[in-house]
JSON list of C-alpha atoms in Angstrom, two decimals:
[
{"chain": "Q", "resi": 1, "resn": "MET", "atom": "CA", "xyz": [10.25, 16.41, -3.49]},
{"chain": "Q", "resi": 2, "resn": "LYS", "atom": "CA", "xyz": [7.52, 16.39, -0.86]},
{"chain": "Q", "resi": 3, "resn": "LEU", "atom": "CA", "xyz": [5.80, 13.16, 0.15]},
{"chain": "Q", "resi": 4, "resn": "ASN", "atom": "CA", "xyz": [2.61, 13.72, 2.12]},
{"chain": "Q", "resi": 5, "resn": "ILE", "atom": "CA", "xyz": [1.86, 10.62, 4.19]},
{"chain": "Q", "resi": 6, "resn": "LEU", "atom": "CA", "xyz": [-1.88, 10.22, 4.78]},
{"chain": "Q", "resi": 7, "resn": "LEU", "atom": "CA", "xyz": [-1.64, 8.08, 7.89]},
{"chain": "Q", "resi": 8, "resn": "CYS", "atom": "CA", "xyz": [-4.67, 5.81, 8.26]},
{"chain": "Q", "resi": 9, "resn": "ASP", "atom": "CA", "xyz": [-3.58, 3.91, 11.38]},
{"chain": "Q", "resi": 10, "resn": "THR", "atom": "CA", "xyz": [-0.84, 3.83, 14.00]},
{"chain": "Q", "resi": 11, "resn": "PHE", "atom": "CA", "xyz": [-1.20, 0.10, 14.79]},
{"chain": "Q", "resi": 12, "resn": "PRO", "atom": "CA", "xyz": [-1.06, 0.52, 18.58]},
{"chain": "Q", "resi": 13, "resn": "GLY", "atom": "CA", "xyz": [0.46, -2.48, 20.33]},
{"chain": "Q", "resi": 14, "resn": "LEU", "atom": "CA", "xyz": [1.68, -4.06, 17.09]},
{"chain": "Q", "resi": 15, "resn": "LEU", "atom": "CA", "xyz": [4.96, -2.22, 16.60]},
{"chain": "Q", "resi": 16, "resn": "PRO", "atom": "CA", "xyz": [8.10, -3.63, 18.25]},
{"chain": "Q", "resi": 17, "resn": "GLU", "atom": "CA", "xyz": [10.45, -1.35, 20.19]},
{"chain": "Q", "resi": 18, "resn": "ASN", "atom": "CA", "xyz": [12.83, -0.94, 17.24]},
{"chain": "Q", "resi": 19, "resn": "ILE", "atom": "CA", "xyz": [10.09, 0.65, 15.10]},
{"chain": "Q", "resi": 20, "resn": "PRO", "atom": "CA", "xyz": [9.23, 4.09, 16.52]},
{"chain": "Q", "resi": 21, "resn": "SER", "atom": "CA", "xyz": [6.09, 4.62, 14.45]},
{"chain": "Q", "resi": 22, "resn": "TYR", "atom": "CA", "xyz": [4.22, 3.39, 11.38]},
{"chain": "Q", "resi": 23, "resn": "GLU", "atom": "CA", "xyz": [5.12, 6.51, 9.40]},
{"chain": "Q", "resi": 24, "resn": "TRP", "atom": "CA", "xyz": [8.78, 5.80, 10.18]},
{"chain": "Q", "resi": 25, "resn": "MET", "atom": "CA", "xyz": [8.51, 2.64, 8.09]},
{"chain": "Q", "resi": 26, "resn": "PHE", "atom": "CA", "xyz": [7.68, 4.78, 5.06]},
{"chain": "Q", "resi": 27, "resn": "THR", "atom": "CA", "xyz": [10.28, 7.48, 5.66]},
{"chain": "Q", "resi": 28, "resn": "SER", "atom": "CA", "xyz": [12.93, 4.81, 6.22]},
{"chain": "Q", "resi": 29, "resn": "LEU", "atom": "CA", "xyz": [11.97, 3.07, 2.97]},
{"chain": "Q", "resi": 30, "resn": "PHE", "atom": "CA", "xyz": [11.80, 6.14, 0.75]},
{"chain": "Q", "resi": 31, "resn": "ASN", "atom": "CA", "xyz": [15.00, 7.61, 2.18]},
{"chain": "Q", "resi": 32, "resn": "LYS", "atom": "CA", "xyz": [16.71, 4.59, 0.60]},
{"chain": "Q", "resi": 33, "resn": "VAL", "atom": "CA", "xyz": [15.29, 5.65, -2.76]},
{"chain": "Q", "resi": 34, "resn": "ARG", "atom": "CA", "xyz": [16.01, 9.40, -2.74]},
{"chain": "Q", "resi": 35, "resn": "GLY", "atom": "CA", "xyz": [17.88, 11.74, -0.44]},
{"chain": "Q", "resi": 36, "resn": "ASP", "atom": "CA", "xyz": [15.87, 14.84, -1.23]},
{"chain": "Q", "resi": 37, "resn": "ILE", "atom": "CA", "xyz": [12.41, 13.84, 0.04]},
{"chain": "Q", "resi": 38, "resn": "THR", "atom": "CA", "xyz": [10.69, 15.92, 2.71]},
{"chain": "Q", "resi": 39, "resn": "TYR", "atom": "CA", "xyz": [7.68, 14.58, 4.56]},
{"chain": "Q", "resi": 40, "resn": "ARG", "atom": "CA", "xyz": [4.45, 15.85, 6.02]},
{"chain": "Q", "resi": 41, "resn": "ILE", "atom": "CA", "xyz": [2.17, 13.61, 8.06]},
{"chain": "Q", "resi": 42, "resn": "PHE", "atom": "CA", "xyz": [-1.62, 13.89, 8.07]},
{"chain": "Q", "resi": 43, "resn": "GLU", "atom": "CA", "xyz": [-3.51, 11.91, 10.73]},
{"chain": "Q", "resi": 44, "resn": "VAL", "atom": "CA", "xyz": [-6.38, 10.82, 8.51]},
{"chain": "Q", "resi": 45, "resn": "TYR", "atom": "CA", "xyz": [-7.76, 8.56, 11.25]},
{"chain": "Q", "resi": 46, "resn": "ASN", "atom": "CA", "xyz": [-8.31, 11.80, 13.20]},
{"chain": "Q", "resi": 47, "resn": "GLU", "atom": "CA", "xyz": [-10.05, 13.34, 10.15]},
{"chain": "Q", "resi": 48, "resn": "GLN", "atom": "CA", "xyz": [-7.00, 15.38, 9.20]},
{"chain": "Q", "resi": 49, "resn": "LEU", "atom": "CA", "xyz": [-6.59, 15.72, 5.44]},
{"chain": "Q", "resi": 50, "resn": "PRO", "atom": "CA", "xyz": [-4.71, 18.07, 3.12]},
{"chain": "Q", "resi": 51, "resn": "THR", "atom": "CA", "xyz": [-6.90, 21.05, 2.26]},
{"chain": "Q", "resi": 52, "resn": "GLU", "atom": "CA", "xyz": [-4.73, 22.28, -0.60]},
{"chain": "Q", "resi": 53, "resn": "PHE", "atom": "CA", "xyz": [-3.24, 20.30, -3.47]},
{"chain": "Q", "resi": 54, "resn": "SER", "atom": "CA", "xyz": [0.15, 20.67, -5.13]},
{"chain": "Q", "resi": 55, "resn": "SER", "atom": "CA", "xyz": [0.88, 19.13, -8.51]},
{"chain": "Q", "resi": 56, "resn": "ASP", "atom": "CA", "xyz": [4.51, 18.74, -7.42]},
{"chain": "Q", "resi": 57, "resn": "ASP", "atom": "CA", "xyz": [3.73, 16.69, -4.30]},
{"chain": "Q", "resi": 58, "resn": "ILE", "atom": "CA", "xyz": [2.97, 13.00, -3.88]},
{"chain": "Q", "resi": 59, "resn": "TYR", "atom": "CA", "xyz": [0.16, 11.91, -1.54]},
{"chain": "Q", "resi": 60, "resn": "LEU", "atom": "CA", "xyz": [0.62, 8.44, -0.05]},
{"chain": "Q", "resi": 61, "resn": "ILE", "atom": "CA", "xyz": [-2.36, 6.66, 1.54]},
{"chain": "Q", "resi": 62, "resn": "THR", "atom": "CA", "xyz": [-1.17, 4.03, 4.03]},
{"chain": "Q", "resi": 63, "resn": "GLY", "atom": "CA", "xyz": [-2.44, 0.75, 5.37]},
{"chain": "Q", "resi": 64, "resn": "SER", "atom": "CA", "xyz": [-5.02, 0.41, 8.15]},
{"chain": "Q", "resi": 65, "resn": "ASN", "atom": "CA", "xyz": [-6.77, -2.17, 10.30]},
{"chain": "Q", "resi": 66, "resn": "VAL", "atom": "CA", "xyz": [-10.18, -0.92, 9.16]},
{"chain": "Q", "resi": 67, "resn": "SER", "atom": "CA", "xyz": [-11.81, -1.80, 5.83]},
{"chain": "Q", "resi": 68, "resn": "ALA", "atom": "CA", "xyz": [-12.33, 0.49, 2.86]},
{"chain": "Q", "resi": 69, "resn": "TYR", "atom": "CA", "xyz": [-16.05, -0.37, 2.94]},
{"chain": "Q", "resi": 70, "resn": "ASP", "atom": "CA", "xyz": [-16.52, 0.48, 6.64]},
{"chain": "Q", "resi": 71, "resn": "ASN", "atom": "CA", "xyz": [-19.04, 3.24, 7.33]},
{"chain": "Q", "resi": 72, "resn": "ILE", "atom": "CA", "xyz": [-16.69, 5.37, 9.43]},
{"chain": "Q", "resi": 73, "resn": "ALA", "atom": "CA", "xyz": [-16.60, 9.17, 9.27]},
{"chain": "Q", "resi": 74, "resn": "TRP", "atom": "CA", "xyz": [-12.90, 9.48, 8.46]},
{"chain": "Q", "resi": 75, "resn": "VAL", "atom": "CA", "xyz": [-13.08, 6.65, 5.88]},
{"chain": "Q", "resi": 76, "resn": "ASN", "atom": "CA", "xyz": [-15.97, 8.36, 4.13]},
{"chain": "Q", "resi": 77, "resn": "GLY", "atom": "CA", "xyz": [-14.13, 11.68, 4.29]},
{"chain": "Q", "resi": 78, "resn": "LEU", "atom": "CA", "xyz": [-11.04, 10.13, 2.73]},
{"chain": "Q", "resi": 79, "resn": "LYS", "atom": "CA", "xyz": [-13.11, 8.75, -0.15]},
{"chain": "Q", "resi": 80, "resn": "LYS", "atom": "CA", "xyz": [-14.43, 12.23, -0.91]},
{"chain": "Q", "resi": 81, "resn": "TRP", "atom": "CA", "xyz": [-10.89, 13.60, -0.71]},
{"chain": "Q", "resi": 82, "resn": "ILE", "atom": "CA", "xyz": [-9.68, 10.98, -3.22]},
{"chain": "Q", "resi": 83, "resn": "VAL", "atom": "CA", "xyz": [-12.41, 11.93, -5.70]},
{"chain": "Q", "resi": 84, "resn": "GLU", "atom": "CA", "xyz": [-11.43, 15.60, -5.48]},
{"chain": "Q", "resi": 85, "resn": "ALA", "atom": "CA", "xyz": [-7.70, 14.83, -5.62]},
{"chain": "Q", "resi": 86, "resn": "LYS", "atom": "CA", "xyz": [-8.19, 12.82, -8.81]},
{"chain": "Q", "resi": 87, "resn": "ARG", "atom": "CA", "xyz": [-10.25, 15.66, -10.30]},
{"chain": "Q", "resi": 88, "resn": "GLN", "atom": "CA", "xyz": [-7.33, 18.00, -9.63]},
{"chain": "Q", "resi": 89, "resn": "ASN", "atom": "CA", "xyz": [-4.82, 15.58, -11.18]},
{"chain": "Q", "resi": 90, "resn": "VAL", "atom": "CA", "xyz": [-2.64, 15.25, -8.10]},
{"chain": "Q", "resi": 91, "resn": "LYS", "atom": "CA", "xyz": [-0.23, 12.35, -7.65]},
{"chain": "Q", "resi": 92, "resn": "ILE", "atom": "CA", "xyz": [-1.51, 9.60, -5.35]},
{"chain": "Q", "resi": 93, "resn": "MET", "atom": "CA", "xyz": [0.10, 6.40, -4.13]},
{"chain": "Q", "resi": 94, "resn": "GLY", "atom": "CA", "xyz": [-1.91, 3.71, -2.30]},
{"chain": "Q", "resi": 95, "resn": "ILE", "atom": "CA", "xyz": [-0.57, 0.92, -0.09]},
{"chain": "Q", "resi": 96, "resn": "CYS", "atom": "CA", "xyz": [-2.81, -1.99, 1.06]},
{"chain": "Q", "resi": 97, "resn": "PHE", "atom": "CA", "xyz": [-5.81, -0.17, 2.61]},
{"chain": "Q", "resi": 98, "resn": "GLY", "atom": "CA", "xyz": [-4.79, 2.83, 0.51]},
{"chain": "Q", "resi": 99, "resn": "HIS", "atom": "CA", "xyz": [-4.89, 0.65, -2.61]},
{"chain": "Q", "resi": 100, "resn": "GLN", "atom": "CA", "xyz": [-8.34, -0.57, -1.62]},
{"chain": "Q", "resi": 101, "resn": "ILE", "atom": "CA", "xyz": [-9.93, 2.76, -0.66]},
{"chain": "Q", "resi": 102, "resn": "ILE", "atom": "CA", "xyz": [-8.76, 4.43, -3.88]},
{"chain": "Q", "resi": 103, "resn": "ALA", "atom": "CA", "xyz": [-10.57, 1.68, -5.79]},
{"chain": "Q", "resi": 104, "resn": "GLU", "atom": "CA", "xyz": [-13.71, 2.03, -3.62]},
{"chain": "Q", "resi": 105, "resn": "ALA", "atom": "CA", "xyz": [-13.75, 5.81, -3.96]},
{"chain": "Q", "resi": 106, "resn": "LEU", "atom": "CA", "xyz": [-13.40, 5.75, -7.74]},
{"chain": "Q", "resi": 107, "resn": "GLY", "atom": "CA", "xyz": [-15.99, 3.14, -8.66]},
{"chain": "Q", "resi": 108, "resn": "GLY", "atom": "CA", "xyz": [-14.27, -0.15, -7.88]},
{"chain": "Q", "resi": 109, "resn": "LYS", "atom": "CA", "xyz": [-15.17, -2.77, -5.28]},
{"chain": "Q", "resi": 110, "resn": "VAL", "atom": "CA", "xyz": [-13.42, -4.14, -2.17]},
{"chain": "Q", "resi": 111, "resn": "GLU", "atom": "CA", "xyz": [-14.54, -7.32, -0.40]},
{"chain": "Q", "resi": 112, "resn": "LYS", "atom": "CA", "xyz": [-13.33, -9.83, 2.14]},
{"chain": "Q", "resi": 113, "resn": "ALA", "atom": "CA", "xyz": [-10.97, -12.16, 0.29]},
{"chain": "Q", "resi": 114, "resn": "LYS", "atom": "CA", "xyz": [-12.56, -15.56, -0.37]},
{"chain": "Q", "resi": 115, "resn": "LYS", "atom": "CA", "xyz": [-9.12, -17.19, -0.23]},
{"chain": "Q", "resi": 116, "resn": "GLY", "atom": "CA", "xyz": [-8.56, -15.91, 3.30]},
{"chain": "Q", "resi": 117, "resn": "TRP", "atom": "CA", "xyz": [-5.55, -14.29, 4.89]},
{"chain": "Q", "resi": 118, "resn": "GLY", "atom": "CA", "xyz": [-2.88, -13.09, 2.48]},
{"chain": "Q", "resi": 119, "resn": "VAL", "atom": "CA", "xyz": [0.40, -13.02, 4.38]},
{"chain": "Q", "resi": 120, "resn": "GLY", "atom": "CA", "xyz": [4.11, -13.61, 3.79]},
{"chain": "Q", "resi": 121, "resn": "ILE", "atom": "CA", "xyz": [5.97, -12.99, 0.54]},
{"chain": "Q", "resi": 122, "resn": "ARG", "atom": "CA", "xyz": [3.97, -13.34, -2.65]},
{"chain": "Q", "resi": 123, "resn": "THR", "atom": "CA", "xyz": [5.06, -13.11, -6.28]},
{"chain": "Q", "resi": 124, "resn": "SER", "atom": "CA", "xyz": [2.83, -11.47, -8.85]},
{"chain": "Q", "resi": 125, "resn": "LYS", "atom": "CA", "xyz": [3.08, -11.20, -12.62]},
{"chain": "Q", "resi": 126, "resn": "VAL", "atom": "CA", "xyz": [3.62, -7.70, -14.01]},
{"chain": "Q", "resi": 127, "resn": "VAL", "atom": "CA", "xyz": [1.27, -7.34, -16.99]},
{"chain": "Q", "resi": 128, "resn": "ASP", "atom": "CA", "xyz": [1.46, -3.60, -17.69]},
{"chain": "Q", "resi": 129, "resn": "LYS", "atom": "CA", "xyz": [4.09, -3.00, -20.38]},
{"chain": "Q", "resi": 130, "resn": "MET", "atom": "CA", "xyz": [4.94, 0.33, -18.74]},
{"chain": "Q", "resi": 131, "resn": "PHE", "atom": "CA", "xyz": [6.36, -1.60, -15.75]},
{"chain": "Q", "resi": 132, "resn": "ALA", "atom": "CA", "xyz": [7.32, -5.05, -17.07]},
{"chain": "Q", "resi": 133, "resn": "THR", "atom": "CA", "xyz": [10.95, -4.11, -17.74]},
{"chain": "Q", "resi": 134, "resn": "SER", "atom": "CA", "xyz": [11.32, -2.65, -14.24]},
{"chain": "Q", "resi": 135, "resn": "PHE", "atom": "CA", "xyz": [11.20, -6.12, -12.67]},
{"chain": "Q", "resi": 136, "resn": "PRO", "atom": "CA", "xyz": [13.34, -9.17, -13.47]},
{"chain": "Q", "resi": 137, "resn": "ASN", "atom": "CA", "xyz": [11.28, -11.65, -15.52]},
{"chain": "Q", "resi": 138, "resn": "ALA", "atom": "CA", "xyz": [8.30, -9.27, -15.13]},
{"chain": "Q", "resi": 139, "resn": "LYS", "atom": "CA", "xyz": [7.69, -10.60, -11.62]},
{"chain": "Q", "resi": 140, "resn": "MET", "atom": "CA", "xyz": [7.18, -8.54, -8.46]},
{"chain": "Q", "resi": 141, "resn": "ARG", "atom": "CA", "xyz": [7.74, -9.86, -4.92]},
{"chain": "Q", "resi": 142, "resn": "LEU", "atom": "CA", "xyz": [6.38, -8.12, -1.83]},
{"chain": "Q", "resi": 143, "resn": "LEU", "atom": "CA", "xyz": [5.38, -8.78, 1.75]},
{"chain": "Q", "resi": 144, "resn": "TYR", "atom": "CA", "xyz": [1.64, -8.98, 2.38]},
{"chain": "Q", "resi": 145, "resn": "ASN", "atom": "CA", "xyz": [-0.76, -8.91, 5.31]},
{"chain": "Q", "resi": 146, "resn": "HIS", "atom": "CA", "xyz": [-4.40, -8.49, 4.31]},
{"chain": "Q", "resi": 147, "resn": "HIS", "atom": "CA", "xyz": [-7.89, -9.97, 4.51]},
{"chain": "Q", "resi": 148, "resn": "ASP", "atom": "CA", "xyz": [-9.64, -7.70, 1.99]},
{"chain": "Q", "resi": 149, "resn": "GLN", "atom": "CA", "xyz": [-9.02, -7.45, -1.75]},
{"chain": "Q", "resi": 150, "resn": "VAL", "atom": "CA", "xyz": [-9.97, -5.20, -4.63]},
{"chain": "Q", "resi": 151, "resn": "THR", "atom": "CA", "xyz": [-12.42, -7.41, -6.54]},
{"chain": "Q", "resi": 152, "resn": "LYS", "atom": "CA", "xyz": [-13.37, -4.81, -9.16]},
{"chain": "Q", "resi": 153, "resn": "LEU", "atom": "CA", "xyz": [-11.12, -2.08, -10.53]},
{"chain": "Q", "resi": 154, "resn": "PRO", "atom": "CA", "xyz": [-12.34, 1.43, -11.36]},
{"chain": "Q", "resi": 155, "resn": "SER", "atom": "CA", "xyz": [-13.39, 1.60, -15.00]},
{"chain": "Q", "resi": 156, "resn": "ASP", "atom": "CA", "xyz": [-10.42, 3.78, -15.98]},
{"chain": "Q", "resi": 157, "resn": "ALA", "atom": "CA", "xyz": [-7.81, 1.74, -14.13]},
{"chain": "Q", "resi": 158, "resn": "THR", "atom": "CA", "xyz": [-5.01, -0.22, -15.81]},
{"chain": "Q", "resi": 159, "resn": "LEU", "atom": "CA", "xyz": [-3.92, -3.46, -14.15]},
{"chain": "Q", "resi": 160, "resn": "ILE", "atom": "CA", "xyz": [-0.20, -3.49, -13.33]},
{"chain": "Q", "resi": 161, "resn": "ALA", "atom": "CA", "xyz": [0.26, -6.84, -11.58]},
{"chain": "Q", "resi": 162, "resn": "THR", "atom": "CA", "xyz": [-1.80, -9.94, -10.85]},
{"chain": "Q", "resi": 163, "resn": "SER", "atom": "CA", "xyz": [-1.59, -13.28, -9.02]},
{"chain": "Q", "resi": 164, "resn": "ASP", "atom": "CA", "xyz": [-3.80, -16.31, -8.48]},
{"chain": "Q", "resi": 165, "resn": "PHE", "atom": "CA", "xyz": [-4.38, -15.28, -4.87]},
{"chain": "Q", "resi": 166, "resn": "CYS", "atom": "CA", "xyz": [-5.13, -11.64, -5.65]},
{"chain": "Q", "resi": 167, "resn": "PRO", "atom": "CA", "xyz": [-6.03, -10.83, -9.26]},
{"chain": "Q", "resi": 168, "resn": "ASN", "atom": "CA", "xyz": [-5.74, -7.07, -8.70]},
{"chain": "Q", "resi": 169, "resn": "GLU", "atom": "CA", "xyz": [-2.36, -6.82, -7.00]},
{"chain": "Q", "resi": 170, "resn": "ALA", "atom": "CA", "xyz": [-1.49, -3.40, -8.40]},
{"chain": "Q", "resi": 171, "resn": "TYR", "atom": "CA", "xyz": [-3.06, -0.87, -10.72]},
{"chain": "Q", "resi": 172, "resn": "ARG", "atom": "CA", "xyz": [-2.68, 2.65, -11.99]},
{"chain": "Q", "resi": 173, "resn": "ILE", "atom": "CA", "xyz": [-5.12, 5.28, -13.16]},
{"chain": "Q", "resi": 174, "resn": "GLY", "atom": "CA", "xyz": [-3.54, 7.29, -15.92]},
{"chain": "Q", "resi": 175, "resn": "THR", "atom": "CA", "xyz": [-0.12, 8.47, -14.83]},
{"chain": "Q", "resi": 176, "resn": "ASN", "atom": "CA", "xyz": [-1.08, 10.18, -11.54]},
{"chain": "Q", "resi": 177, "resn": "ILE", "atom": "CA", "xyz": [-2.37, 7.30, -9.41]},
{"chain": "Q", "resi": 178, "resn": "ILE", "atom": "CA", "xyz": [-0.58, 4.05, -8.57]},
{"chain": "Q", "resi": 179, "resn": "SER", "atom": "CA", "xyz": [-1.41, 1.53, -5.87]},
{"chain": "Q", "resi": 180, "resn": "LEU", "atom": "CA", "xyz": [-0.33, -1.82, -4.47]},
{"chain": "Q", "resi": 181, "resn": "GLN", "atom": "CA", "xyz": [-1.93, -4.48, -2.31]},
{"chain": "Q", "resi": 182, "resn": "GLY", "atom": "CA", "xyz": [1.47, -5.36, -0.86]},
{"chain": "Q", "resi": 183, "resn": "HIS", "atom": "CA", "xyz": [3.54, -3.63, 1.83]},
{"chain": "Q", "resi": 184, "resn": "PRO", "atom": "CA", "xyz": [6.90, -2.35, 0.55]},
{"chain": "Q", "resi": 185, "resn": "GLU", "atom": "CA", "xyz": [7.33, -0.52, 3.87]},
{"chain": "Q", "resi": 186, "resn": "PHE", "atom": "CA", "xyz": [7.31, -3.80, 5.84]},
{"chain": "Q", "resi": 187, "resn": "SER", "atom": "CA", "xyz": [10.52, -5.63, 6.70]},
{"chain": "Q", "resi": 188, "resn": "GLU", "atom": "CA", "xyz": [10.78, -9.40, 7.01]},
{"chain": "Q", "resi": 189, "resn": "GLN", "atom": "CA", "xyz": [11.60, -8.90, 10.69]},
{"chain": "Q", "resi": 190, "resn": "TYR", "atom": "CA", "xyz": [8.38, -6.98, 11.24]},
{"chain": "Q", "resi": 191, "resn": "GLU", "atom": "CA", "xyz": [6.31, -9.53, 9.32]},
{"chain": "Q", "resi": 192, "resn": "THR", "atom": "CA", "xyz": [7.85, -12.31, 11.42]},
{"chain": "Q", "resi": 193, "resn": "HIS", "atom": "CA", "xyz": [7.00, -10.30, 14.54]},
{"chain": "Q", "resi": 194, "resn": "LEU", "atom": "CA", "xyz": [3.34, -10.10, 13.42]},
{"chain": "Q", "resi": 195, "resn": "LEU", "atom": "CA", "xyz": [3.21, -13.83, 12.75]},
{"chain": "Q", "resi": 196, "resn": "THR", "atom": "CA", "xyz": [4.98, -15.09, 15.87]},
{"chain": "Q", "resi": 197, "resn": "ASP", "atom": "CA", "xyz": [4.41, -12.54, 18.65]},
{"chain": "Q", "resi": 198, "resn": "PHE", "atom": "CA", "xyz": [0.64, -12.18, 18.39]},
{"chain": "Q", "resi": 199, "resn": "PRO", "atom": "CA", "xyz": [-2.12, -14.80, 18.80]},
{"chain": "Q", "resi": 200, "resn": "ASN", "atom": "CA", "xyz": [-3.87, -14.04, 15.45]},
{"chain": "Q", "resi": 201, "resn": "ASP", "atom": "CA", "xyz": [-6.97, -15.71, 16.87]},
{"chain": "Q", "resi": 202, "resn": "GLY", "atom": "CA", "xyz": [-8.90, -17.78, 14.39]},
{"chain": "Q", "resi": 203, "resn": "GLU", "atom": "CA", "xyz": [-6.13, -17.82, 11.81]},
{"chain": "Q", "resi": 204, "resn": "SER", "atom": "CA", "xyz": [-4.75, -21.06, 10.41]},
{"chain": "Q", "resi": 205, "resn": "GLU", "atom": "CA", "xyz": [-1.44, -22.23, 11.85]},
{"chain": "Q", "resi": 206, "resn": "ASP", "atom": "CA", "xyz": [-0.69, -23.74, 8.44]},
{"chain": "Q", "resi": 207, "resn": "VAL", "atom": "CA", "xyz": [-1.06, -20.32, 6.80]},
{"chain": "Q", "resi": 208, "resn": "LYS", "atom": "CA", "xyz": [1.36, -18.82, 9.33]},
{"chain": "Q", "resi": 209, "resn": "ARG", "atom": "CA", "xyz": [3.89, -21.60, 8.80]},
{"chain": "Q", "resi": 210, "resn": "GLU", "atom": "CA", "xyz": [3.68, -21.23, 5.02]},
{"chain": "Q", "resi": 211, "resn": "ALA", "atom": "CA", "xyz": [4.11, -17.46, 5.33]},
{"chain": "Q", "resi": 212, "resn": "LEU", "atom": "CA", "xyz": [7.25, -17.90, 7.43]},
{"chain": "Q", "resi": 213, "resn": "GLN", "atom": "CA", "xyz": [8.58, -20.39, 4.88]},
{"chain": "Q", "resi": 214, "resn": "THR", "atom": "CA", "xyz": [8.16, -17.88, 2.05]},
{"chain": "Q", "resi": 215, "resn": "MET", "atom": "CA", "xyz": [10.45, -15.50, 3.92]},
{"chain": "Q", "resi": 216, "resn": "SER", "atom": "CA", "xyz": [13.10, -18.18, 4.30]},
{"chain": "Q", "resi": 217, "resn": "LYS", "atom": "CA", "xyz": [13.13, -18.77, 0.54]},
{"chain": "Q", "resi": 218, "resn": "GLU", "atom": "CA", "xyz": [12.78, -15.32, -1.04]},
{"chain": "Q", "resi": 219, "resn": "GLU", "atom": "CA", "xyz": [13.38, -11.64, -0.41]},
{"chain": "Q", "resi": 220, "resn": "PRO", "atom": "CA", "xyz": [10.86, -8.88, -1.08]},
{"chain": "Q", "resi": 221, "resn": "GLN", "atom": "CA", "xyz": [11.70, -6.25, -3.70]},
{"chain": "Q", "resi": 222, "resn": "SER", "atom": "CA", "xyz": [10.69, -3.42, -1.38]},
{"chain": "Q", "resi": 223, "resn": "VAL", "atom": "CA", "xyz": [13.23, -0.79, -2.44]},
{"chain": "Q", "resi": 224, "resn": "LEU", "atom": "CA", "xyz": [12.82, -1.64, -6.13]},
{"chain": "Q", "resi": 225, "resn": "VAL", "atom": "CA", "xyz": [9.05, -1.26, -5.84]},
{"chain": "Q", "resi": 226, "resn": "ALA", "atom": "CA", "xyz": [9.31, 2.01, -3.91]},
{"chain": "Q", "resi": 227, "resn": "ASN", "atom": "CA", "xyz": [11.78, 3.40, -6.45]},
{"chain": "Q", "resi": 228, "resn": "THR", "atom": "CA", "xyz": [9.56, 2.34, -9.35]},
{"chain": "Q", "resi": 229, "resn": "MET", "atom": "CA", "xyz": [6.51, 4.05, -7.83]},
{"chain": "Q", "resi": 230, "resn": "ILE", "atom": "CA", "xyz": [8.39, 7.28, -7.09]},
{"chain": "Q", "resi": 231, "resn": "LYS", "atom": "CA", "xyz": [9.91, 7.42, -10.58]},
{"chain": "Q", "resi": 232, "resn": "PHE", "atom": "CA", "xyz": [6.52, 6.79, -12.18]},
{"chain": "Q", "resi": 233, "resn": "LEU", "atom": "CA", "xyz": [4.84, 9.64, -10.28]},
{"chain": "Q", "resi": 234, "resn": "ALA", "atom": "CA", "xyz": [7.79, 12.03, -10.45]},
{"chain": "Q", "resi": 235, "resn": "GLU", "atom": "CA", "xyz": [8.43, 11.67, -14.18]},
{"chain": "Q", "resi": 236, "resn": "LYS", "atom": "CA", "xyz": [7.74, 14.78, -16.22]},
{"chain": "Q", "resi": 237, "resn": "ARG", "atom": "CA", "xyz": [5.48, 14.00, -19.14]},
{"chain": "Q", "resi": 238, "resn": "ALA", "atom": "CA", "xyz": [4.46, 16.13, -22.09]}
]
């Protein structure tokens, strides 16, 4: 299996010494799921995108510090790529910014979240019957770090998971596109690093404390989520 990582940021200055790169977070995660995955990295932030599509590959769109609604050349180019990729029925996975830009490209809407900074571990309710049995009690737990949210889904999207904080936590479009607001590639150690080792100017100290408390009480289902996404996209259907 080939997983093409469409890298939308490198997060300079944010990665601790024990994390060699942002793409390493993804390869480390998915190597826990399957031992036969090969990877190719595309620097989307440098306007590098796949020019050919394979129905056997998966194309993963990562997180980023920019917004899906920003008028930036590479962001606009990625939206056009998503439209064409969907037309060709390729398999796409979106994470955080990836989740948001897929929605924006395909007729949905992304806005600054009215409830503010979403950070720490959050539990969402799995409402899509296709996935409900994949998670204990139909509940999904992930690490989060976002200010934007998908406020309107594309018209042909099916909601997978929802929460009070973020109604559109996860969705799919048919059986070729799946996306999540959360970060299965993040570790609790990295999330703690983001919360404690950087000033996060203008952010509420109460929000940071509450986020740290969530990590002391629960564990994210990162590997379960990654495995569920891979199985969904890799499954052969009639």
